[in-house]
């Protein structure tokens, strides 16, 4: 994992148990990491706590072997017990100051935001990075807000001094315009998890992002 206290630039892959069976989590993560992804997040809304912890501990080991960053969605306790590199929380989860107290300032804390006000508040509260979205319409979250588009994303990127992870409906076809806003990373779920060859698809995305970065 990078020693920088934020998520690496590039692809931020989310392993969502809506798409991945609990017994397949390790295999899927291994395929994503083999494709060159340097950040993986476990989003396991429907799993029992014991299964979440078991999966998180496995993903931490796999990520560490690949030099990748491992983030747990929502569950601060699971992040602590699995020694995850960080936790990502939403607007209705534990306040950042309480999360920071529990984590003793060691791990990365990310916060979901949807507008400039939330982004600025996240910065004032001490988030290490923010996620902004949904950028495009997405099928992953049925309760997602209306798409923000790249112009709103650009405004948010320019309004804060925090790394921004763009999320929501991002694919290989639109990643160029998303990264053109100055976002540090792009989160993808179904684009990777529903592909016929997860490792190859991940590698294609990583390569495309690297090409964009070289162009400046």
Coordinates of C-alpha atoms in Angstrom, one line a residue:
X1 CA 0.0 0.0 0.0
X2 CA 1.1 3.6 -0.6
X3 CA 2.3 5.4 2.5
X4 CA 0.3 8.5 1.4
X5 CA -2.8 8.9 3.5
X6 CA -5.3 8.8 0.8
X7 CA -6.4 6.4 -2.0
X8 CA -4.0 6.0 -5.0
X9 CA -4.8 7.7 -8.2
X10 CA -6.5 5.6 -10.9
X11 CA -9.0 2.8 -10.6
X12 CA -10.9 2.3 -7.4
X13 CA -12.7 -1.0 -7.7
X14 CA -15.6 -1.8 -5.5
X15 CA -16.4 -5.4 -4.8
X16 CA -20.1 -5.3 -4.2
X17 CA -21.9 -8.4 -2.8
X18 CA -24.9 -7.5 -4.9
X19 CA -22.9 -8.9 -7.8
X20 CA -20.5 -11.2 -6.0
X21 CA -21.3 -14.3 -3.9
X22 CA -19.6 -14.4 -0.5
X23 CA -17.6 -17.5 -1.5
X24 CA -16.3 -15.8 -4.6
X25 CA -15.1 -12.6 -3.0
X26 CA -11.5 -13.7 -2.7
X27 CA -11.3 -15.0 -6.3
X28 CA -12.8 -11.8 -7.7
X29 CA -10.5 -9.6 -5.7
X30 CA -7.5 -11.6 -6.9
X31 CA -8.6 -11.1 -10.5
X32 CA -9.0 -7.4 -10.0
X33 CA -5.6 -7.0 -8.4
X34 CA -4.0 -9.1 -11.1
X35 CA -5.3 -6.6 -13.6
X36 CA -3.3 -3.9 -11.9
X37 CA -5.9 -2.1 -9.7
X38 CA -4.4 -0.4 -6.6
X39 CA -7.5 0.2 -4.6
X40 CA -10.3 -2.2 -3.7
X41 CA -13.3 -1.6 -1.5
X42 CA -15.5 -4.2 0.1
X43 CA -19.2 -3.1 -0.1
X44 CA -21.2 -5.9 1.6
X45 CA -24.5 -4.4 2.6
X46 CA -26.4 -7.7 2.9
X47 CA -23.8 -10.0 4.5
X48 CA -23.9 -11.1 8.2
X49 CA -21.2 -9.4 10.3
X50 CA -19.2 -12.5 10.6
X51 CA -19.1 -13.0 6.8
X52 CA -18.2 -9.4 6.3
X53 CA -15.3 -9.7 8.7
X54 CA -14.1 -12.9 7.1
X55 CA -14.2 -11.3 3.7
X56 CA -12.5 -8.2 4.9
X57 CA -9.6 -10.1 6.5
X58 CA -9.1 -12.0 3.3
X59 CA -9.2 -8.9 1.1
X60 CA -6.7 -7.2 3.4
X61 CA -4.2 -10.0 2.9
X62 CA -4.7 -10.1 -0.9
X63 CA -4.4 -6.3 -1.2
X64 CA -1.2 -6.2 1.0
X65 CA 0.4 -8.9 -1.2
X66 CA -0.3 -6.7 -4.3
X67 CA 0.8 -3.5 -2.7
X68 CA -2.8 -2.2 -3.0
X69 CA -5.0 -0.2 -0.6
X70 CA -8.0 -1.9 1.0
X71 CA -11.1 0.1 2.1
X72 CA -14.1 -1.1 4.0
X73 CA -17.5 0.5 3.2
X74 CA -19.6 1.8 6.1
X75 CA -18.4 -0.6 8.9
X76 CA -15.8 1.1 11.1
X77 CA -15.7 -2.0 13.3
X78 CA -15.0 -4.3 10.4
X79 CA -12.3 -2.0 9.2
X80 CA -10.6 -2.0 12.6
X81 CA -10.8 -5.8 13.1
X82 CA -9.5 -6.5 9.6
X83 CA -6.8 -3.9 9.8
X84 CA -8.1 -2.4 6.6
X85 CA -6.2 0.6 5.2
X86 CA -9.3 2.7 5.5
X87 CA -13.0 3.1 5.8
X88 CA -15.5 4.8 3.5
X89 CA -18.6 6.3 5.1
X90 CA -21.8 8.0 3.9
X91 CA -23.7 11.1 4.9
X92 CA -25.9 9.1 7.3
X93 CA -23.1 7.0 8.9
X94 CA -21.0 7.8 11.9
X95 CA -19.6 11.4 11.9
X96 CA -16.0 11.6 10.8
X97 CA -14.8 12.9 14.1
X98 CA -16.1 9.8 15.8
X99 CA -14.7 7.6 13.1
X100 CA -11.3 9.3 13.5
X101 CA -11.4 8.7 17.3
X102 CA -12.1 5.0 16.8
X103 CA -9.4 4.6 14.2
X104 CA -6.8 6.6 16.2
X105 CA -5.9 8.6 13.1
X106 CA -4.1 5.7 11.4
X107 CA -6.4 4.7 8.6
X108 CA -7.8 6.6 5.6
X109 CA -11.3 8.0 5.9
X110 CA -13.4 8.7 2.8
X111 CA -16.8 10.3 2.7
X112 CA -19.6 10.2 0.1
X113 CA -20.7 13.6 -1.1
X114 CA -23.2 14.8 -3.7
X115 CA -22.7 18.6 -3.9
X116 CA -20.2 21.4 -3.2
X117 CA -21.6 22.1 0.3
X118 CA -21.1 18.5 1.4
X119 CA -17.7 18.4 -0.2
X120 CA -16.5 21.5 1.6
X121 CA -18.0 20.2 4.9
X122 CA -16.1 16.9 4.4
X123 CA -12.9 18.9 4.0
X124 CA -13.6 20.9 7.2
X125 CA -14.3 17.7 9.1
X126 CA -11.0 16.2 8.1
X127 CA -11.9 13.6 5.5
X128 CA -8.8 12.2 3.6
X129 CA -10.7 11.9 0.4
X130 CA -14.3 12.3 -0.9
X131 CA -16.4 10.3 -3.4
X132 CA -18.6 12.4 -5.6
X133 CA -21.6 10.9 -7.5
X134 CA -23.5 9.6 -9.1
X135 CA -21.8 11.1 -12.2
X136 CA -24.0 9.2 -14.6
X137 CA -27.1 7.1 -14.1
X138 CA -26.3 3.8 -12.3
X139 CA -28.1 0.5 -11.7
X140 CA -25.9 -0.4 -8.8
X141 CA -27.7 1.8 -6.2
X142 CA -31.4 1.9 -6.6
X143 CA -31.7 4.8 -4.2
X144 CA -29.1 6.9 -5.9
X145 CA -29.6 10.6 -6.4
X146 CA -30.0 12.1 -9.9
X147 CA -26.8 12.1 -12.0
X148 CA -24.5 15.1 -11.3
X149 CA -22.6 15.1 -14.6
X150 CA -19.1 16.1 -15.2
X151 CA -19.6 19.8 -14.8
X152 CA -20.7 19.5 -11.2
X153 CA -17.9 17.1 -10.6
X154 CA -15.4 19.6 -12.0
X155 CA -16.8 22.4 -9.8
X156 CA -16.5 20.2 -6.7
X157 CA -12.9 19.2 -7.6
X158 CA -12.0 22.9 -7.9
X159 CA -13.8 23.8 -4.7
X160 CA -11.8 21.6 -2.3
X161 CA -8.2 20.6 -1.6
X162 CA -9.1 16.9 -1.2
X163 CA -8.6 13.9 -3.6
X164 CA -11.8 13.2 -5.3
X165 CA -13.1 9.8 -6.4
X166 CA -15.8 10.0 -9.0
X167 CA -18.5 7.3 -8.9
X168 CA -21.6 6.2 -10.6
X169 CA -22.1 4.9 -14.1
X170 CA -18.4 5.2 -15.1
X171 CA -17.2 3.0 -17.8
X172 CA -14.3 2.5 -20.2
X173 CA -16.2 4.6 -22.7
X174 CA -16.7 7.7 -20.5
X175 CA -13.6 7.6 -18.2
X176 CA -11.8 10.1 -20.3
X177 CA -14.3 12.9 -19.7
X178 CA -14.5 12.0 -16.0
X179 CA -10.8 12.3 -15.4
X180 CA -10.6 15.5 -17.5
X181 CA -12.4 17.1 -14.5
X182 CA -9.3 16.6 -12.3
X183 CA -10.8 13.7 -10.3
X184 CA -8.0 11.7 -8.7
X185 CA -9.7 8.3 -9.2
X186 CA -12.7 6.6 -10.7
X187 CA -14.8 4.0 -8.9
X188 CA -16.2 1.2 -10.9
X189 CA -18.5 -1.7 -9.9
X190 CA -20.6 -3.4 -12.6
X191 CA -18.2 -2.4 -15.4
X192 CA -15.7 -4.8 -13.8
X193 CA -17.8 -7.3 -12.0
X194 CA -20.1 -8.1 -14.9
X195 CA -17.4 -8.5 -17.4
X196 CA -16.6 -11.9 -18.9
X197 CA -12.9 -11.6 -18.0
X198 CA -12.4 -9.5 -14.9
X199 CA -8.6 -9.4 -15.0
X200 CA -8.6 -8.4 -18.7
X201 CA -11.2 -5.8 -18.2
X202 CA -9.5 -4.3 -15.2
X203 CA -6.2 -4.2 -17.1
X204 CA -7.9 -2.4 -20.0
X205 CA -9.3 0.2 -17.6
X206 CA -6.0 0.6 -15.8
X207 CA -4.1 1.0 -19.1
X208 CA -6.6 3.6 -20.4
X209 CA -6.3 5.6 -17.2
X210 CA -2.5 5.5 -17.5
X211 CA -2.8 6.7 -21.1
X212 CA -5.0 9.6 -20.0
X213 CA -2.5 10.5 -17.2
X214 CA 0.4 10.6 -19.7
X215 CA -1.5 13.0 -21.9
X216 CA -1.9 15.3 -18.9

